[in-house]
CSV table of C-alpha atoms in Angstrom, one decimal:
chain,number,residue,atom,x,y,z
A,141,MET,CA,0.1,0.1,0.0
A,142,ALA,CA,2.9,2.6,1.0
A,143,ILE,CA,4.2,2.0,-2.6
A,144,LEU,CA,1.0,3.0,-4.3
A,145,VAL,CA,0.7,6.0,-2.1
A,146,GLU,CA,4.1,6.9,-2.9
A,147,HIS,CA,3.5,6.3,-6.6
A,148,ASP,CA,0.6,8.5,-6.7
A,149,LYS,CA,1.9,11.3,-4.6
A,150,ARG,CA,5.2,11.3,-6.8
A,151,LYS,CA,2.6,11.6,-10.1
A,152,HIS,CA,0.8,14.5,-8.3
A,153,GLU,CA,4.0,16.3,-7.8
A,154,ILE,CA,5.1,15.4,-11.5
A,155,LEU,CA,1.9,17.2,-12.5
A,156,GLU,CA,2.1,20.3,-10.3
A,157,LYS,CA,5.7,21.1,-11.3
A,158,SER,CA,4.8,20.2,-15.0
A,159,LEU,CA,2.2,22.6,-14.8
A,160,GLU,CA,4.1,25.5,-13.7
A,161,LEU,CA,7.0,24.7,-16.1
A,162,PHE,CA,4.3,24.7,-19.1
A,163,CYS,CA,3.1,28.2,-17.7
A,164,ARG,CA,6.4,29.5,-17.3
A,165,GLU,CA,7.8,28.3,-20.6
A,166,GLY,CA,5.2,27.4,-23.1
A,167,PHE,CA,4.2,23.6,-24.1
A,168,ASP,CA,6.9,24.0,-27.1
A,169,ASP,CA,9.6,25.1,-25.4
A,170,VAL,CA,9.4,22.2,-22.5
A,171,THR,CA,10.8,19.0,-22.9
A,172,PHE,CA,10.8,15.8,-21.5
A,173,GLN,CA,14.1,16.6,-19.7
A,174,LYS,CA,13.1,20.0,-18.3
A,175,ILE,CA,10.3,18.2,-16.7
A,176,ALA,CA,12.4,15.4,-15.1
A,177,ASP,CA,15.0,18.1,-14.2
A,178,ALA,CA,12.0,20.4,-12.6
A,179,CYS,CA,10.9,17.1,-10.6
A,180,GLY,CA,14.2,16.0,-9.4
A,181,ILE,CA,14.0,12.8,-11.2
A,182,THR,CA,15.6,10.8,-14.3
A,183,ARG,CA,13.8,10.9,-17.8
A,184,THR,CA,13.9,6.9,-17.6
A,185,THR,CA,11.8,7.3,-13.9
A,186,LEU,CA,9.3,10.3,-15.4
A,187,TYR,CA,8.4,7.5,-18.5
A,188,VAL,CA,7.4,5.1,-15.7
A,189,TYR,CA,4.5,7.6,-15.2
A,190,PHE,CA,4.2,9.2,-18.6
A,191,LYS,CA,4.7,8.5,-22.2
A,192,ASN,CA,5.2,11.9,-23.5
A,193,LYS,CA,5.0,15.6,-22.6
A,194,GLN,CA,1.3,16.0,-24.3
A,195,GLU,CA,0.1,13.4,-22.0
A,196,ILE,CA,1.8,15.3,-18.9
A,197,LEU,CA,-0.1,18.2,-20.2
A,198,VAL,CA,-3.7,16.9,-20.4
A,199,TRP,CA,-3.3,15.1,-16.8
A,200,SER,CA,-1.7,18.3,-15.4
A,201,ILE,CA,-5.2,20.0,-16.7
A,202,LYS,CA,-7.4,17.0,-15.4
A,203,GLN,CA,-6.1,17.5,-12.0
A,204,LEU,CA,-6.4,21.2,-11.8
A,205,THR,CA,-10.0,21.0,-13.0
A,206,GLN,CA,-10.3,18.3,-10.2
A,207,ASN,CA,-9.2,20.8,-7.8
A,208,ILE,CA,-11.5,23.4,-9.5
A,209,GLU,CA,-14.5,21.2,-8.8
A,210,SER,CA,-13.7,20.4,-5.5
A,211,ARG,CA,-13.5,23.8,-4.2
A,212,LEU,CA,-16.9,24.7,-6.3
A,213,VAL,CA,-18.5,21.8,-4.4
A,214,GLU,CA,-17.3,23.0,-0.8
A,215,ILE,CA,-18.9,26.7,-2.0
A,216,ILE,CA,-22.3,24.7,-3.0
A,217,ASN,CA,-22.3,22.6,0.1
A,218,ASP,CA,-22.1,25.5,2.3
A,219,GLU,CA,-25.8,26.0,3.5
A,220,SER,CA,-25.5,29.3,4.8
A,221,LEU,CA,-25.6,30.5,1.4
A,222,GLY,CA,-29.1,31.2,-0.8
A,223,ALA,CA,-29.1,29.9,-4.4
A,224,ASP,CA,-28.3,33.3,-5.8
A,225,GLU,CA,-25.3,34.0,-3.6
A,226,CYS,CA,-24.1,30.7,-3.9
A,227,LEU,CA,-24.4,31.1,-7.9
A,228,ARG,CA,-22.6,34.4,-7.5
A,229,ARG,CA,-19.6,33.0,-5.7
A,230,VAL,CA,-19.4,29.9,-7.7
A,231,MET,CA,-18.9,32.1,-10.9
A,232,ALA,CA,-16.7,34.8,-9.0
A,233,TRP,CA,-14.3,31.9,-7.9
A,234,ILE,CA,-14.4,30.5,-11.4
A,235,LEU,CA,-13.5,33.7,-13.0
A,236,GLY,CA,-11.0,34.6,-10.5
A,237,GLU,CA,-8.9,31.1,-11.1
A,238,CYS,CA,-9.1,32.3,-14.6
A,239,GLY,CA,-7.1,35.5,-14.0
A,240,ASN,CA,-4.8,33.2,-11.5
A,241,TYR,CA,-4.1,30.8,-14.4
A,242,HIS,CA,-3.9,33.4,-17.3
A,243,ARG,CA,-0.3,32.0,-18.3
A,244,LEU,CA,-1.9,28.3,-18.8
A,245,PHE,CA,-4.7,29.8,-21.2
A,246,LYS,CA,-1.7,31.2,-23.5
A,247,VAL,CA,-0.3,27.7,-23.3
A,248,LEU,CA,-3.8,25.8,-23.9
A,249,LEU,CA,-4.4,28.1,-27.1
A,250,PRO,CA,-1.3,26.8,-29.2
A,251,TYR,CA,-1.7,23.2,-27.9
A,252,LEU,CA,-5.6,23.2,-28.7
A,253,LEU,CA,-4.7,24.8,-32.3
A,254,SER,CA,-1.9,22.2,-32.7
A,255,ILE,CA,-3.9,19.2,-31.6
A,256,GLU,CA,-6.8,20.4,-34.4
A,257,LYS,CA,-3.7,20.4,-36.8
A,258,SER,CA,-3.5,16.6,-36.1
A,259,GLY,CA,-7.3,15.9,-36.5
A,260,ILE,CA,-8.3,15.7,-33.2
A,261,ASP,CA,-11.4,17.5,-32.0
A,262,PRO,CA,-10.0,20.4,-29.8
A,263,GLY,CA,-13.6,21.3,-28.5
A,264,GLU,CA,-14.3,17.6,-27.2
A,265,ARG,CA,-11.2,18.0,-25.2
A,266,VAL,CA,-12.4,21.1,-23.6
A,267,ARG,CA,-15.9,20.0,-22.9
A,268,ARG,CA,-14.4,16.8,-21.4
A,269,ARG,CA,-12.5,18.9,-18.9
A,270,VAL,CA,-15.4,21.3,-18.2
A,271,ILE,CA,-18.8,18.9,-18.1
A,272,ARG,CA,-18.7,18.7,-14.1
A,273,ILE,CA,-18.2,22.4,-13.9
A,274,LYS,CA,-20.9,22.9,-16.0
A,275,HIS,CA,-23.1,20.5,-14.2
A,276,ILE,CA,-22.6,22.1,-10.7
A,277,LEU,CA,-23.8,25.3,-12.4
A,278,SER,CA,-27.0,23.7,-13.4
A,279,GLY,CA,-27.4,22.0,-10.1
A,280,VAL,CA,-27.3,25.7,-8.6
A,281,ILE,CA,-29.7,26.7,-10.9
A,282,ILE,CA,-32.2,23.8,-10.1
A,283,ARG,CA,-31.9,24.8,-6.5
A,284,GLY,CA,-32.7,28.4,-7.2
A,285,GLN,CA,-35.6,27.7,-9.2
A,286,ASN,CA,-36.7,25.1,-6.3
A,287,ASP,CA,-36.6,27.5,-4.0
A,288,GLY,CA,-38.4,30.1,-5.7
A,289,VAL,CA,-35.2,32.2,-6.0
A,290,PHE,CA,-34.7,32.4,-9.7
A,291,LYS,CA,-37.5,32.2,-12.6
A,292,LYS,CA,-38.1,29.3,-14.3
A,293,VAL,CA,-35.9,29.8,-17.3
A,294,PRO,CA,-34.5,27.2,-19.3
A,295,ILE,CA,-31.6,25.9,-17.3
A,296,SER,CA,-29.4,24.9,-20.1
A,297,THR,CA,-30.0,28.5,-21.6
A,298,LEU,CA,-29.2,30.2,-18.2
A,299,ASN,CA,-26.0,27.5,-17.8
A,300,ASP,CA,-24.6,28.4,-21.1
A,301,LEU,CA,-25.0,32.2,-20.9
A,302,LEU,CA,-22.9,31.9,-17.5
A,303,TYR,CA,-20.1,29.7,-18.7
A,304,SER,CA,-20.1,31.9,-21.7
A,305,ALA,CA,-18.4,34.7,-19.2
A,306,VAL,CA,-15.7,31.5,-18.2
A,307,GLU,CA,-15.1,31.2,-22.2
A,308,THR,CA,-14.6,35.3,-22.6
A,309,ALA,CA,-12.4,35.2,-19.7
A,310,MET,CA,-10.0,32.6,-21.5
A,311,PHE,CA,-10.5,34.5,-24.8
A,312,ARG,CA,-9.8,37.6,-23.4
A,313,ILE,CA,-6.4,36.1,-21.6
A,314,SER,CA,-4.9,34.2,-24.2
A,315,VAL,CA,-5.5,36.3,-26.8
A,316,LEU,CA,-6.2,39.7,-25.7
A,317,ASN,CA,-3.8,39.7,-22.7
A,318,LYS,CA,-6.5,40.7,-20.8
A,319,ASN,CA,-6.2,39.4,-17.3
A,320,SER,CA,-8.4,41.2,-15.1
A,321,THR,CA,-11.9,39.6,-14.9
A,322,ASP,CA,-13.5,42.1,-12.8
A,323,ASP,CA,-16.1,43.3,-15.4
A,324,LEU,CA,-16.9,39.8,-16.0
A,325,VAL,CA,-18.4,39.1,-12.5
A,326,GLN,CA,-20.0,42.3,-12.8
A,327,MET,CA,-21.6,41.2,-16.1
A,328,VAL,CA,-22.4,37.6,-14.4
A,329,ASN,CA,-24.2,39.5,-11.5
A,330,LEU,CA,-26.1,41.5,-13.8
A,331,ALA,CA,-27.5,38.4,-15.2
A,332,ILE,CA,-28.1,37.0,-12.3
A,333,ASP,CA,-29.9,39.9,-11.0
A,334,GLY,CA,-31.9,39.5,-14.1
A,335,VAL,CA,-33.4,35.9,-13.3
A,336,LEU,CA,-34.1,36.5,-9.7
A,337,THR,CA,-37.9,36.5,-9.1
A,338,LYS,CA,-37.9,39.4,-6.7
């Protein structure tokens, strides 16, 4: 059992350090050797865990989204929050994290464009990573409708509207070099105000 725990711990550490390296240097400039050096291991040891740097990036993103999901679950499980305040905090936190990970989006854009050139649908890759976040948003919206806090608008439409703020943040960060998401938080709050029953 201890070996499995150590293996998982090391894999987690490799993913964290690799993500930092990708954010700092960009996907193209990071090599397997640089990842191994940053982790204090040999390339041979790194191959025990991952077959290439693309796999490392994908798993790093997966680990990051799982951490984000865990934090969102903490927010929605706070019973002191009404549905509207819960939705506001969830969205503010997601948008804040977009700003915190601005370097990552600059890495992801060229990566997604490169996999598209190789015939892989980048939209499908993104959808797989964000599906749980969209489910969390839907859950808060449903709760608000059931509590009579939100108007009975189509859940998927409101979800898409809210999530479009996240996509806008990603675009602004990766293409326009605008890292602040404060105006997007205000936009989301205005949208939430528009669906309140009172």
